[in-house]
XYZ file of C-alpha atoms in Angstrom:
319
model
C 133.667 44.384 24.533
C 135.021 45.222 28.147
C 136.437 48.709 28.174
C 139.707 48.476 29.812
C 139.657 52.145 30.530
C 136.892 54.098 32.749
C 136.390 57.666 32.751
C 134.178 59.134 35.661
C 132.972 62.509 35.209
C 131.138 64.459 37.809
C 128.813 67.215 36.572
C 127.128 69.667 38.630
C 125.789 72.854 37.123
C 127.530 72.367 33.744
C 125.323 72.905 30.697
C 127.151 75.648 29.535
C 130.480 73.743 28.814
C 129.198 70.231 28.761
C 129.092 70.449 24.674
C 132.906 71.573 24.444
C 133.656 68.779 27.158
C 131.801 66.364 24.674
C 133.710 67.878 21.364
C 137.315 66.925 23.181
C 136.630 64.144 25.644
C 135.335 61.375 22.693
C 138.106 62.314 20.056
C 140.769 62.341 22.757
C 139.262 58.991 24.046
C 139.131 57.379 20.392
C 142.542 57.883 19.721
C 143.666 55.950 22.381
C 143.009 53.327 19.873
C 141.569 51.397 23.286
C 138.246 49.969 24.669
C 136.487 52.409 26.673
C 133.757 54.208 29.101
C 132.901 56.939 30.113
C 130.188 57.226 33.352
C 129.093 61.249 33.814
C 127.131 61.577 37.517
C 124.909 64.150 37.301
C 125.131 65.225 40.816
C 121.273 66.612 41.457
C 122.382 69.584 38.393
C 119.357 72.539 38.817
C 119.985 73.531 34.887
C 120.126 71.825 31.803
C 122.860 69.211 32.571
C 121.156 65.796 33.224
C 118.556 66.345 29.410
C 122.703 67.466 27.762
C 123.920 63.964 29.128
C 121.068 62.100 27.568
C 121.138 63.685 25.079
C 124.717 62.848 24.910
C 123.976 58.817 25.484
C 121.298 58.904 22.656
C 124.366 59.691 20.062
C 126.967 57.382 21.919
C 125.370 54.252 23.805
C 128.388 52.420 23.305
C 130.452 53.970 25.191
C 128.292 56.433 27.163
C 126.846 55.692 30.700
C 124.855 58.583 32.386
C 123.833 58.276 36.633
C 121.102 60.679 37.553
C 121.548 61.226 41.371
C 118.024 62.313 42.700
C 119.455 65.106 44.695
C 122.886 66.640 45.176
C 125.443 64.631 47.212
C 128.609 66.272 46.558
C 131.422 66.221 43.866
C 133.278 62.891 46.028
C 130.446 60.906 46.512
C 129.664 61.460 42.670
C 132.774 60.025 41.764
C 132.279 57.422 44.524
C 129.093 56.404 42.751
C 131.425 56.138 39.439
C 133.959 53.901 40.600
C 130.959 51.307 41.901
C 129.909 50.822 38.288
C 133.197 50.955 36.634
C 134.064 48.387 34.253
C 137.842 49.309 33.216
C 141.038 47.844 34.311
C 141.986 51.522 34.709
C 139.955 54.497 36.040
C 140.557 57.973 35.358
C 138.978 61.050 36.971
C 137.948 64.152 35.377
C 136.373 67.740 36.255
C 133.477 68.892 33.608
C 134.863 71.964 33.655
C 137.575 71.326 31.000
C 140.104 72.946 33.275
C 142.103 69.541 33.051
C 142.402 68.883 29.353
C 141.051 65.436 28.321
C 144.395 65.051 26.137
C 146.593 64.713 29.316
C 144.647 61.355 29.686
C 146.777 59.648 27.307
C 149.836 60.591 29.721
C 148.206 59.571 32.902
C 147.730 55.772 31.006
C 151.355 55.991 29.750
C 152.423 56.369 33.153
C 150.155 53.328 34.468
C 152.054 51.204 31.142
C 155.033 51.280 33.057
C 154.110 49.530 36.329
C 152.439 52.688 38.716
C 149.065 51.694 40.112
C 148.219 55.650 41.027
C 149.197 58.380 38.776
C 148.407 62.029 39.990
C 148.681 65.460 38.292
C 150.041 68.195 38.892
C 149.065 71.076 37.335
C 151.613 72.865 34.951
C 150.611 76.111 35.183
C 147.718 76.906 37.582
C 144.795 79.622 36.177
C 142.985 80.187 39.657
C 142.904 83.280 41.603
C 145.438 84.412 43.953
C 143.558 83.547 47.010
C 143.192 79.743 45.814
C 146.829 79.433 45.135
C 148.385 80.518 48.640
C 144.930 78.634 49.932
C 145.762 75.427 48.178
C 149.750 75.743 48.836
C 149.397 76.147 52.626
C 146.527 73.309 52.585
C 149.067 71.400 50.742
C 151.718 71.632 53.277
C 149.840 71.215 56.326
C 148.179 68.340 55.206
C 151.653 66.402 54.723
C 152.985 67.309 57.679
C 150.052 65.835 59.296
C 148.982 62.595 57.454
C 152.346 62.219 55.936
C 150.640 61.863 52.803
C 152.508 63.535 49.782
C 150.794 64.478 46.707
C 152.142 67.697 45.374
C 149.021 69.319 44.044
C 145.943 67.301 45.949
C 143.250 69.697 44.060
C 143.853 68.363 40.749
C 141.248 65.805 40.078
C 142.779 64.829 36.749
C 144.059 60.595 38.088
C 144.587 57.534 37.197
C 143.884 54.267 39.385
C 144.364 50.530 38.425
C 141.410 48.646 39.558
C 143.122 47.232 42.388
C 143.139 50.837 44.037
C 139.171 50.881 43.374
C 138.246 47.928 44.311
C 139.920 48.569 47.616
C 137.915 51.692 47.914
C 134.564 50.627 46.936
C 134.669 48.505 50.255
C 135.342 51.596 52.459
C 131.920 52.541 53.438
C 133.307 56.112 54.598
C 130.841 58.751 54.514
C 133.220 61.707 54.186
C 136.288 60.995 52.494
C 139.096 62.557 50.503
C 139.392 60.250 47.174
C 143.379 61.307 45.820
C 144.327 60.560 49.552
C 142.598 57.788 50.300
C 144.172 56.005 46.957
C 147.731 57.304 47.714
C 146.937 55.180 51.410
C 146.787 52.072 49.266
C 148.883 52.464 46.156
C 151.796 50.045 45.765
C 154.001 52.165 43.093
C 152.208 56.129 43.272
C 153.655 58.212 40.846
C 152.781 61.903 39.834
C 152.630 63.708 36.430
C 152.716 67.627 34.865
C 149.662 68.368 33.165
C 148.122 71.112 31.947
C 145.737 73.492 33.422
C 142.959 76.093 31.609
C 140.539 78.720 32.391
C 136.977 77.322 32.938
C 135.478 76.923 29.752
C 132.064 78.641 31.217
C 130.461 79.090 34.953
C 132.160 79.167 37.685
C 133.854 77.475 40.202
C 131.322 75.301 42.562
C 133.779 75.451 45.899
C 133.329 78.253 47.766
C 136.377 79.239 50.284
C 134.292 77.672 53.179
C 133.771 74.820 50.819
C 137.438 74.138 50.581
C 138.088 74.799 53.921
C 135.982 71.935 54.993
C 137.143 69.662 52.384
C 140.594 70.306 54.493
C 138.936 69.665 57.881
C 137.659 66.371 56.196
C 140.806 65.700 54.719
C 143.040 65.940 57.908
C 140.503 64.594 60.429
C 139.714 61.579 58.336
C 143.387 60.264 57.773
C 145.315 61.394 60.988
C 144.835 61.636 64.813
C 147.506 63.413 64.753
C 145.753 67.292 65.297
C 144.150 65.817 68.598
C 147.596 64.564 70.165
C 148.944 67.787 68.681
C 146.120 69.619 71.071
C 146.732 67.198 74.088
C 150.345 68.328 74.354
C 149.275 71.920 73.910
C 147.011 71.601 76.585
C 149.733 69.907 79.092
C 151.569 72.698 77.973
C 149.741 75.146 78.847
C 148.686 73.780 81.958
C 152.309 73.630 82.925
C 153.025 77.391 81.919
C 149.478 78.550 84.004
C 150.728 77.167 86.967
C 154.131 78.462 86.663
C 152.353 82.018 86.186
C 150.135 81.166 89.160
C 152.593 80.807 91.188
C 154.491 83.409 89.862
C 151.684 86.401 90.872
C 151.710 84.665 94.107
C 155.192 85.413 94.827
C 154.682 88.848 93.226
C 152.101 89.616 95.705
C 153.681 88.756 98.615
C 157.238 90.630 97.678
C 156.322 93.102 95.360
C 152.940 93.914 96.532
C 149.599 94.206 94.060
C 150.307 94.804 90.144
C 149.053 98.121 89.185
C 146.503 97.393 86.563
C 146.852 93.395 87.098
C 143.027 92.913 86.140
C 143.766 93.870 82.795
C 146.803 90.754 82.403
C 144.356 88.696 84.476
C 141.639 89.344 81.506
C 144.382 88.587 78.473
C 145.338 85.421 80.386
C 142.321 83.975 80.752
C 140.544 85.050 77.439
C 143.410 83.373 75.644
C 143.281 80.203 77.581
C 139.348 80.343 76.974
C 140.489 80.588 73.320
C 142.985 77.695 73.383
C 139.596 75.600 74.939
C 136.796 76.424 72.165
C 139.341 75.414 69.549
C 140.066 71.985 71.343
C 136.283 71.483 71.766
C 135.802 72.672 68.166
C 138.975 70.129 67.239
C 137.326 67.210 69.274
C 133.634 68.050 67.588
C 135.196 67.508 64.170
C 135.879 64.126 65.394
C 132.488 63.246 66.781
C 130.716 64.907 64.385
C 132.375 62.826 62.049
C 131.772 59.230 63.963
C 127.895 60.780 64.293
C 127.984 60.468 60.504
C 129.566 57.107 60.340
C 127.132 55.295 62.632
C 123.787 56.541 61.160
C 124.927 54.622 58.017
C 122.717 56.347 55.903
C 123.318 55.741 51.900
C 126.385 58.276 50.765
C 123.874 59.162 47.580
C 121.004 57.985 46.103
C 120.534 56.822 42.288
C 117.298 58.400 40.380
C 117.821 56.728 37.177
C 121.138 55.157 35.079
C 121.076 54.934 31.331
C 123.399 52.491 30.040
C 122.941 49.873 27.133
C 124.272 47.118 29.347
C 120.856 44.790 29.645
C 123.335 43.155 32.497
C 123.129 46.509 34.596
C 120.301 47.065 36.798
C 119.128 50.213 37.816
C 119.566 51.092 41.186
C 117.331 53.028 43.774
C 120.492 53.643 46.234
C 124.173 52.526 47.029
């Protein structure tokens, strides 16, 4: 039977909380009373993860479907690889790390019963440190004001998208993306949702601050222009005000006479317009670096192995 409802799991470093994941995802999945999948990517895990998920097919075939990346590509790409072999109607994301509880599923799919092709979470009560709040609050504000893309809590994995929504993004061929984002750009009827929000059943996060920082960069650069015109009209700015100034110390001169101690303003002036010029050239490298990336069009991951007990699925060397 075709499962009408796809769960993708990425798993990265998990073993130590994959068996809890197990005890709650399948019960809360069976009493949906509803056909369904669920496709964990092992994304190139150095511990016991990939043997735990076939381990994991062995006792559940049916509904089980396990991807074996043959290195690590990233938590995105991971899910990227889950929505190309999909089967559902409706496709719901999930972290391994049982911080999103699998019971909120069933209110993600209520949510998609009445008419919204996108349903994101936000989480009810966040369990993060300090840092990673007022990180993930400014994040969240900047990046709206810049792609005009609203999703109250972006880091919240927990989602639901109708097929329509995947379909649409398994023909981007982006190499860097931002998934939640890139669905909200072609949802018909978004909505969001409360859910709830735990401590990490084991380990520990796997994004680092730089991590999330350049998940940001990706985020903003990948969806708006809008930083670089932001930067062009800085820079006319700023051309406008260091001409005003120039001609300013040349009137000083001629009525006032030499500034005692001018070398010192003369250093501040031009170290912070030196300043304003790496972060433009960093800005505009963000941009190349990421067209670089594009037109290699190497393969976003690589597949090592999938078990599945679909005779009609292939296995695949890359995608």
């Amino acid at each position: 039977m075709k499962p009408i409802v796809s769960v993708v799991v990425p798993v990265y470093n998990e073993e130590d909380g994959l068996q809890a994941l197990f005890d709650r995802l399948y019960p809360a999945l069976d009493a949906l009373n509803t056909p369904y999948e669920i496709l964990f990517i092992n994304d190139g895990s150095r511990d016991r993860s990939a043997g735990l998920l076939s381990a994991q097919y062995e006792k559940r075939p049916d509904v089980t479907r396990v991807i074996l990346f043959n290195g690590n590509f990233g938590q995105h790409r991971a899910i990227l690889a889950g929505f190309e072999h999909s089967k559902g109607s409706r496709i719901v994301t999930l972290d391994a790390d049982l911080q999103n509880p699998p019971e909120d599923i069933a209110t993600l799919l209520a949510e998609m019963d009445k008419g919204h092709d996108y349903v994101g979470s936000i989480r009810r009560q966040r369990n993060d440190s300090w840092w990673r709040h007022v990180a993930s609050r400014s994040m969240n504000n900047l990046r709206e004001k810049l792609t005009k893309i609203k999703m109250t809590d972006q880091g919240c994995m927990l989602r639901a998208y109708s097929r329509r929504i995947i379909d649409t993004i398994n023909q981007c061929q982006e190499m860097h993306t931002f998934i939640p984002a890139l669905a909200y750009s072609f949802s018909q009827n978004p909505t969001e949702v409360v859910v709830g929000h735990e401590e990490r059943f084991a380990g520990e996060s796997k994004y680092s601050l730089y991590s999330l920082i350049r998940l940001n960069f990706d985020l903003m650069t990948g969806f708006s222009i809008l930083p670089l015109q932001l930067f062009s009209m800085l820079g006319i700015f700023v051309s406008l005000g260091s001409g005003a100034l120039f001609l300013l110390l040349v009137l000083r001169r001629i009525f006032m006479g030499p500034e005692v101690g001018g070398l010192f303003t003369l250093f501040a002036i031009v170290f912070f317009l030196i300043g304003i010029a790496l972060f433009g050239i960093g800005l505009l490298g963000e941009y190349i670096g990421r067209i670089y990336h594009e037109v290699r069009q190497r393969p976003r991951y690589l597949i090592a192995s999938i078990l599945q007990s679909d005779p009609d699925q292939h296995k695949k060397d890359g995608a």
